[in-house]
Coordinates of N, CA and C in Angstrom, one line a residue:
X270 N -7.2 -11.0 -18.8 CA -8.0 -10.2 -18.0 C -9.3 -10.0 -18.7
X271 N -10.4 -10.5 -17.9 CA -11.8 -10.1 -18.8 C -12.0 -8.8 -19.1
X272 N -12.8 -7.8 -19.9 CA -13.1 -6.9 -20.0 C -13.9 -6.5 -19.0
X273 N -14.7 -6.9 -18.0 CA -14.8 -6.6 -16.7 C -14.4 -6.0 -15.8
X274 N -13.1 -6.8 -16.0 CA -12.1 -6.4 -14.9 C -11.1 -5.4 -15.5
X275 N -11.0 -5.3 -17.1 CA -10.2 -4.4 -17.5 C -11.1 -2.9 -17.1
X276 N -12.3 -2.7 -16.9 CA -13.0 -1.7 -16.9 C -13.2 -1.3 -15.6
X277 N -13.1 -2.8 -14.9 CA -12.8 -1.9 -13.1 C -11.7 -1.5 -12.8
X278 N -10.5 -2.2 -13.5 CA -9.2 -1.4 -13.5 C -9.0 0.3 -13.6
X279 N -9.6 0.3 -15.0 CA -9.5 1.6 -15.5 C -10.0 2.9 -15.0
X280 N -11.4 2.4 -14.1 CA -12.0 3.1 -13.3 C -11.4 3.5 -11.8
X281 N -10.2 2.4 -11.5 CA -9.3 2.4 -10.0 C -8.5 3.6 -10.6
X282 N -7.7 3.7 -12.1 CA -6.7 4.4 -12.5 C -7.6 6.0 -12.6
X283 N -8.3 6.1 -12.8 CA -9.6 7.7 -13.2 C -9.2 8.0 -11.4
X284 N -9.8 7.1 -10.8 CA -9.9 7.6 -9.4 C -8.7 8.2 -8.5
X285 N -7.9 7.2 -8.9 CA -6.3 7.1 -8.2 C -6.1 9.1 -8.9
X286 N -5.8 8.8 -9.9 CA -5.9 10.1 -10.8 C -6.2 11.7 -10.5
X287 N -7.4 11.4 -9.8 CA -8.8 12.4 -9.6 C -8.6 12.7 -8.1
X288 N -7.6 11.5 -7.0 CA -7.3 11.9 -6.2 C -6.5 13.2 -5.9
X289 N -6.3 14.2 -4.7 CA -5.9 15.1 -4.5 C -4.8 14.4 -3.9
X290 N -3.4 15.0 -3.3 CA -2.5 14.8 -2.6 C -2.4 14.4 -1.7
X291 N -3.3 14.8 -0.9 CA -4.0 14.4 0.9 C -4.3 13.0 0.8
X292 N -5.3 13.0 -0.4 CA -6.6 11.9 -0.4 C -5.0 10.6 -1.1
X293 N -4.2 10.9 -1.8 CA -3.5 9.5 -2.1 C -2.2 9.3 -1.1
X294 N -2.3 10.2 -0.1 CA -1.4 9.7 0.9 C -1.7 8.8 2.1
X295 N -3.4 9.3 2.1 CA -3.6 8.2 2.7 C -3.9 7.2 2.7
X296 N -4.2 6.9 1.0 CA -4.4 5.5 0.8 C -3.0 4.5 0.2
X297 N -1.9 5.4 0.0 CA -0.6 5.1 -0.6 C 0.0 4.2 0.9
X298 N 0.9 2.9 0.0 CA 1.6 2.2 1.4 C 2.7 2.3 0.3
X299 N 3.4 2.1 -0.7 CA 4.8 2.5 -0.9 C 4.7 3.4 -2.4
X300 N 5.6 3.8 -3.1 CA 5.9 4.6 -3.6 C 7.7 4.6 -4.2
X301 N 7.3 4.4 -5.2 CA 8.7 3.9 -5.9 C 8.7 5.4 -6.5
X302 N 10.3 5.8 -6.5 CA 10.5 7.2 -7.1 C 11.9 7.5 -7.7
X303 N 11.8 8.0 -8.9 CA 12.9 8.2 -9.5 C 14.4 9.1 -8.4
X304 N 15.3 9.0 -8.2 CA 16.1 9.2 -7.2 C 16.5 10.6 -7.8
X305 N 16.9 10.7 -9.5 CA 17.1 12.0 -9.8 C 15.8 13.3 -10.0
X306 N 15.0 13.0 -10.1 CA 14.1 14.1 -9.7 C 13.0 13.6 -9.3
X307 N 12.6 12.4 -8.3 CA 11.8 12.2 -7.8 C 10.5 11.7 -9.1
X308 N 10.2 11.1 -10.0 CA 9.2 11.2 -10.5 C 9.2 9.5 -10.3
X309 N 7.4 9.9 -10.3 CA 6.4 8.6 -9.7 C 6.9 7.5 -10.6
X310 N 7.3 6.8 -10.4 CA 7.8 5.1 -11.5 C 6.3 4.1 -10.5
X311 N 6.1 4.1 -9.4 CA 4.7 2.6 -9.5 C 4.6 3.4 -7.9
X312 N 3.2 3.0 -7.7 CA 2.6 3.4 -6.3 C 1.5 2.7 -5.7
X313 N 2.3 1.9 -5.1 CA 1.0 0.6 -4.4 C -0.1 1.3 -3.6
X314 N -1.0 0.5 -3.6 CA -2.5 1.5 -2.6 C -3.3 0.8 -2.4
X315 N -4.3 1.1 -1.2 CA -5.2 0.7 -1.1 C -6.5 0.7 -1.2
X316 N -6.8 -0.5 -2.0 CA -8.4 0.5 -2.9 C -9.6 -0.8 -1.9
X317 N -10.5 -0.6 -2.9 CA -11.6 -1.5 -2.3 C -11.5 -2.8 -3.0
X318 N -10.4 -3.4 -3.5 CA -10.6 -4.9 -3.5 C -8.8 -5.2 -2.9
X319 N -8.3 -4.2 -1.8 CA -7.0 -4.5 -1.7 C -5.7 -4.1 -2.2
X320 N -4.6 -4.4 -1.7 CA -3.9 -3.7 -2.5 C -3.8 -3.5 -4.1
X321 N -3.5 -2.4 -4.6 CA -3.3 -1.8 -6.3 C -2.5 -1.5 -6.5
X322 N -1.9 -1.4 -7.8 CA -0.3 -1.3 -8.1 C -0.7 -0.2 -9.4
X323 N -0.8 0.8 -8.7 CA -0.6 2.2 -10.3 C 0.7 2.7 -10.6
X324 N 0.1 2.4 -12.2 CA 1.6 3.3 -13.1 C 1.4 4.0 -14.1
X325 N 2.1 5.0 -13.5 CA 1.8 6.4 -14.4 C 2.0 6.3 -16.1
X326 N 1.2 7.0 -16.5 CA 1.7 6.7 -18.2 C 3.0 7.5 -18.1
X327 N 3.7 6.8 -19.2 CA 5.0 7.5 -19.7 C 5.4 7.4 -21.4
X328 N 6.6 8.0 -21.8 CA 7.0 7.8 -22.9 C 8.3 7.6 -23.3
X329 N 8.9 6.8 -24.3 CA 9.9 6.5 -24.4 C 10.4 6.1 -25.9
X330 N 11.4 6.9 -26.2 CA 12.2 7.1 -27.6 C 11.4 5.9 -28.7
X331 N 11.1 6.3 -29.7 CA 10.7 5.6 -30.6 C 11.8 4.1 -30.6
X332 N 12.8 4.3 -31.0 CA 14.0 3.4 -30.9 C 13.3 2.1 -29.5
X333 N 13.5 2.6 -28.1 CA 13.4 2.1 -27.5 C 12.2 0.8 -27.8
X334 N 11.4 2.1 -27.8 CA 9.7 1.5 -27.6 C 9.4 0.9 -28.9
X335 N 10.6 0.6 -29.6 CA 10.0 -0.4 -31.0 C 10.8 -1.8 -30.4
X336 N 11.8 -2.0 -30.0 CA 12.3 -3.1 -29.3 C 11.5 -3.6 -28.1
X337 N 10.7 -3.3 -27.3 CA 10.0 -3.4 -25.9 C 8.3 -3.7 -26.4
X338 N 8.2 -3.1 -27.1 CA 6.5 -3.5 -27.7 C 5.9 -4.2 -28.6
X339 N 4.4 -4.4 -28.4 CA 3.8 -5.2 -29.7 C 3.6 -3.9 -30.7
X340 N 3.8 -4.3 -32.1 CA 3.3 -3.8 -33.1 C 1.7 -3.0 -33.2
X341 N 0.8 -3.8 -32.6 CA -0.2 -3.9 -32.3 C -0.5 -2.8 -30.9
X342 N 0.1 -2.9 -30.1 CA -0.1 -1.9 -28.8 C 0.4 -0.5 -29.7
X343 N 1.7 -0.6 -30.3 CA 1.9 0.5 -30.6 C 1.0 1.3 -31.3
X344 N 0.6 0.7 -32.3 CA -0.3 1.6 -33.3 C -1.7 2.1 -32.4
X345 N -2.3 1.5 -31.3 CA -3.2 1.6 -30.7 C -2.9 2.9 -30.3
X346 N -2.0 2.5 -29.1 CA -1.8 4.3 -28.4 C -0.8 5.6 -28.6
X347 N 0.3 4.8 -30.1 CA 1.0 6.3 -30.5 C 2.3 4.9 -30.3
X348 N 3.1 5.4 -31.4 CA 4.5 5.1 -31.4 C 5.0 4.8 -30.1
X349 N 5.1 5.5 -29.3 CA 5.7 5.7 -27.9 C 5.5 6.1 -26.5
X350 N 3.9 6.0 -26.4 CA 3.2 6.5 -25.2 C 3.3 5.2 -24.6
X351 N 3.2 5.2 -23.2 CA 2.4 4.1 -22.4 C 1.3 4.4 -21.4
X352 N 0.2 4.3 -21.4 CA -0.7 5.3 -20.5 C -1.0 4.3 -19.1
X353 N -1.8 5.4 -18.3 CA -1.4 5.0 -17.1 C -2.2 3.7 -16.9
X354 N -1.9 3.0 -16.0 CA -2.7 1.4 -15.3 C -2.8 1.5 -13.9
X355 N -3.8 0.8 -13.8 CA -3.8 -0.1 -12.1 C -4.0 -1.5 -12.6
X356 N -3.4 -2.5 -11.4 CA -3.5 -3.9 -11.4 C -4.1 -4.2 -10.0
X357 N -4.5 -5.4 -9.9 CA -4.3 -6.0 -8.5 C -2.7 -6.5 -8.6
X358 N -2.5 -6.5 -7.1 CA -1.1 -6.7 -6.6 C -0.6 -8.2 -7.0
X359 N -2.1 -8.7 -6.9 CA -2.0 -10.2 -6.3 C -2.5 -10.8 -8.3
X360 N -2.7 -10.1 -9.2 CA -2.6 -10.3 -10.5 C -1.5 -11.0 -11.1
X361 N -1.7 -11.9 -11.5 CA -0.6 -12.6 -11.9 C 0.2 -12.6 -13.8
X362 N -1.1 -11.7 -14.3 CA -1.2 -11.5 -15.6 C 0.1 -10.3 -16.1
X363 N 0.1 -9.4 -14.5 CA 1.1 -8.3 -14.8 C 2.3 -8.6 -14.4
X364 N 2.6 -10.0 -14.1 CA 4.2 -10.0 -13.6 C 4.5 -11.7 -14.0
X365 N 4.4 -11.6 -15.5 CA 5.2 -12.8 -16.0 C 6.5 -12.2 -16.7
X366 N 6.7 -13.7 -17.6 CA 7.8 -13.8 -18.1 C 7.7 -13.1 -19.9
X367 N 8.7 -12.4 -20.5 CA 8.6 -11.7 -21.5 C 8.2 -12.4 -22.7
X368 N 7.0 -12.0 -23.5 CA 6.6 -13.1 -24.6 C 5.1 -13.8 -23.9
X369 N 5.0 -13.4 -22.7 CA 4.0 -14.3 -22.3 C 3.0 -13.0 -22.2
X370 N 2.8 -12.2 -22.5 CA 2.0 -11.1 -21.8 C 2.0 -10.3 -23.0
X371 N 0.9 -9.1 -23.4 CA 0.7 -8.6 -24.6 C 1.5 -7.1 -23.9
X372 N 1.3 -7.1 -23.4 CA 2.6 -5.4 -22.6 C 3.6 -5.7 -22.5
X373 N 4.7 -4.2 -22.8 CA 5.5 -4.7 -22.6 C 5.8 -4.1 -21.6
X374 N 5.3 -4.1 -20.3 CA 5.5 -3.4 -19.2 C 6.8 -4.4 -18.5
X375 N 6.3 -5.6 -18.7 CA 7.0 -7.4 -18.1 C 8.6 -7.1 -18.9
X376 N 9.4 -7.0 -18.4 CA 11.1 -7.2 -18.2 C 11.7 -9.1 -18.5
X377 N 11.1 -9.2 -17.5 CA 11.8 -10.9 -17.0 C 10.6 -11.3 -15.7
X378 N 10.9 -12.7 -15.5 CA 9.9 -13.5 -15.0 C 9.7 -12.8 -14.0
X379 N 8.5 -12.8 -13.2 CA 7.8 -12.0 -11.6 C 8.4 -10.6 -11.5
X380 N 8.4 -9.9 -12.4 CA 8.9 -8.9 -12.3 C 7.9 -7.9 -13.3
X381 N 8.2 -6.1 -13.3 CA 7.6 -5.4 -14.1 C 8.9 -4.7 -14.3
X382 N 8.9 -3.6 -15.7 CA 9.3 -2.6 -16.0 C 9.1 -1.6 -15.4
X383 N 9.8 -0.3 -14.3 CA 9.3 0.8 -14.2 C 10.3 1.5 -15.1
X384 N 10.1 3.0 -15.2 CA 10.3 4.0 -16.4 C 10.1 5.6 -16.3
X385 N 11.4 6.2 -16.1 CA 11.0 7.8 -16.9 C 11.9 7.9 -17.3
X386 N 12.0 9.5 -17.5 CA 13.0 10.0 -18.4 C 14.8 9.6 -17.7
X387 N 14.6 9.3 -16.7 CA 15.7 9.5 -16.0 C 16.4 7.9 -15.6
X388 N 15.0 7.1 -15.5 CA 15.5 5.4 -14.8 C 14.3 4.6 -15.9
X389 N 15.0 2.9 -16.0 CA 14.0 2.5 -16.6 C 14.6 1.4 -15.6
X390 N 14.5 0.4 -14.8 CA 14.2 -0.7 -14.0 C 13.5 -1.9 -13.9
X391 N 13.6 -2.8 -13.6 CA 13.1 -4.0 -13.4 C 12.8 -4.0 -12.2
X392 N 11.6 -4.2 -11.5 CA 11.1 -4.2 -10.2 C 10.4 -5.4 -9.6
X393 N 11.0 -6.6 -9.3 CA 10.5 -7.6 -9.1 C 9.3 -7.8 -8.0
X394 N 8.1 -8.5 -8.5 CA 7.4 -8.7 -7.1 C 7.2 -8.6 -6.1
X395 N 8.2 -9.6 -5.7 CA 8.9 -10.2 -4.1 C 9.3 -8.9 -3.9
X396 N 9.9 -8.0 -3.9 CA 10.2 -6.7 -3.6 C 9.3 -5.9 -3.0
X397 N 8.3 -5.7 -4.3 CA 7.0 -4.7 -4.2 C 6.1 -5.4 -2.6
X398 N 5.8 -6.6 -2.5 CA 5.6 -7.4 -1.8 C 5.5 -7.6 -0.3
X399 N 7.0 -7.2 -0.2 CA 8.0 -7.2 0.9 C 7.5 -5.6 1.3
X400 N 8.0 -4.7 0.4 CA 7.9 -3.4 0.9 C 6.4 -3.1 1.3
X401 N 5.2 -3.4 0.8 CA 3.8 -3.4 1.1 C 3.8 -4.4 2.6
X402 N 4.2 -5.3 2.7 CA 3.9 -6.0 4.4 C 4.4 -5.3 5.5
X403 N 5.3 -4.0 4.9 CA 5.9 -3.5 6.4 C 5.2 -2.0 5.8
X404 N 4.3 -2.0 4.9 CA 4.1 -0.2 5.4 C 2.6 0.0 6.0
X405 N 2.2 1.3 6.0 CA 0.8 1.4 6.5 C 0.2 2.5 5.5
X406 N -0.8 2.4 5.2 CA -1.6 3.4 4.7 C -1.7 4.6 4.9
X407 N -1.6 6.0 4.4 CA -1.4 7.2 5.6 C 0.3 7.3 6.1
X408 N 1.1 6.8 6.0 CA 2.6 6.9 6.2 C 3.0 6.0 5.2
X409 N 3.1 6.3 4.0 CA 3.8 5.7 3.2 C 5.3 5.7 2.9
X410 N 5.2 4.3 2.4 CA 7.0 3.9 2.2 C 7.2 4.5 1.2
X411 N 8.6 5.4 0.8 CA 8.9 5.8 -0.7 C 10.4 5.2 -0.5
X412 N 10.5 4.4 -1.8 CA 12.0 3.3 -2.5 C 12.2 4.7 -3.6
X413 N 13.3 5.2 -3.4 CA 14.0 5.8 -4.3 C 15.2 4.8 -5.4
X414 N 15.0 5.0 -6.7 CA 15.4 4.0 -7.6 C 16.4 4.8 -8.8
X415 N 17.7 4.1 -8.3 CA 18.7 5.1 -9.1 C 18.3 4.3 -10.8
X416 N 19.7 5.1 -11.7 CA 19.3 4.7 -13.4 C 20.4 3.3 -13.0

């Protein structure tokens, strides 16, 4: 990802952010959520270059997050933070295979990591994909995702 594009990213994630409740329901078409207390794990949307795929920062046990990460990421943002992102949907940099990608958001091939306190998941593509062609903007889909 050029620095470009990492900076229009970052500016989709400020906004997404800065959004009020109203203002991201109507741009929300699904909505992945932890099944034990509901918390946000990824939330597709639509922005101005198309569908977006935001993920909340989270954190997770030193233990964990030293098996799952670079050396290098770690020291940048804290032992065990991961802060929040947007992608394009249609990004192919955020849904490879493990080893291929400097995040360790990536699980296994076409797939991402989601994560909280309660679930950590593997959320393949084709999924996210699927559930974005049958929702609408303003009535969003919410996938509840057990541990």
């Amino acid at each position: 990802m050029s620095e470009e594009d990492a900076g229009r990213m970052s500016r989709y994630t400020t906004a997404y952010e800065a959004m009020s409740a109203k203002e991201r329901r109507r741009v929300t078409l699904v909505e992945y959520r932890c099944r034990l207390r509901g918390c946000l794990l990824l939330a597709v949307w639509t922005g101005p270059e198309g569908g977006l795929v935001y993920q909340p920062s989270s954190r997770h046990s030193p233990l964990r997050n030293t098996g799952q990460s670079a050396a290098e990421a770690r020291a940048e943002r804290g032992a065990s933070r991961f802060p929040s992102s947007t992608r394009s949907i249609d990004d192919p940099y955020r849904w490879v295979a493990p080893g291929e990608a400097p995040m360790s958001l990536v699980t296994d091939g076409d797939s991402t990591s989601v994560s909280c306190d309660h679930v950590r998941r593997a959320l393949s593509r084709a999924q996210v994909v699927e559930d974005v062609s049958t929702a609408r903007a303003g009535h969003p889909t919410t996938r509840r995702i057990s541990a």
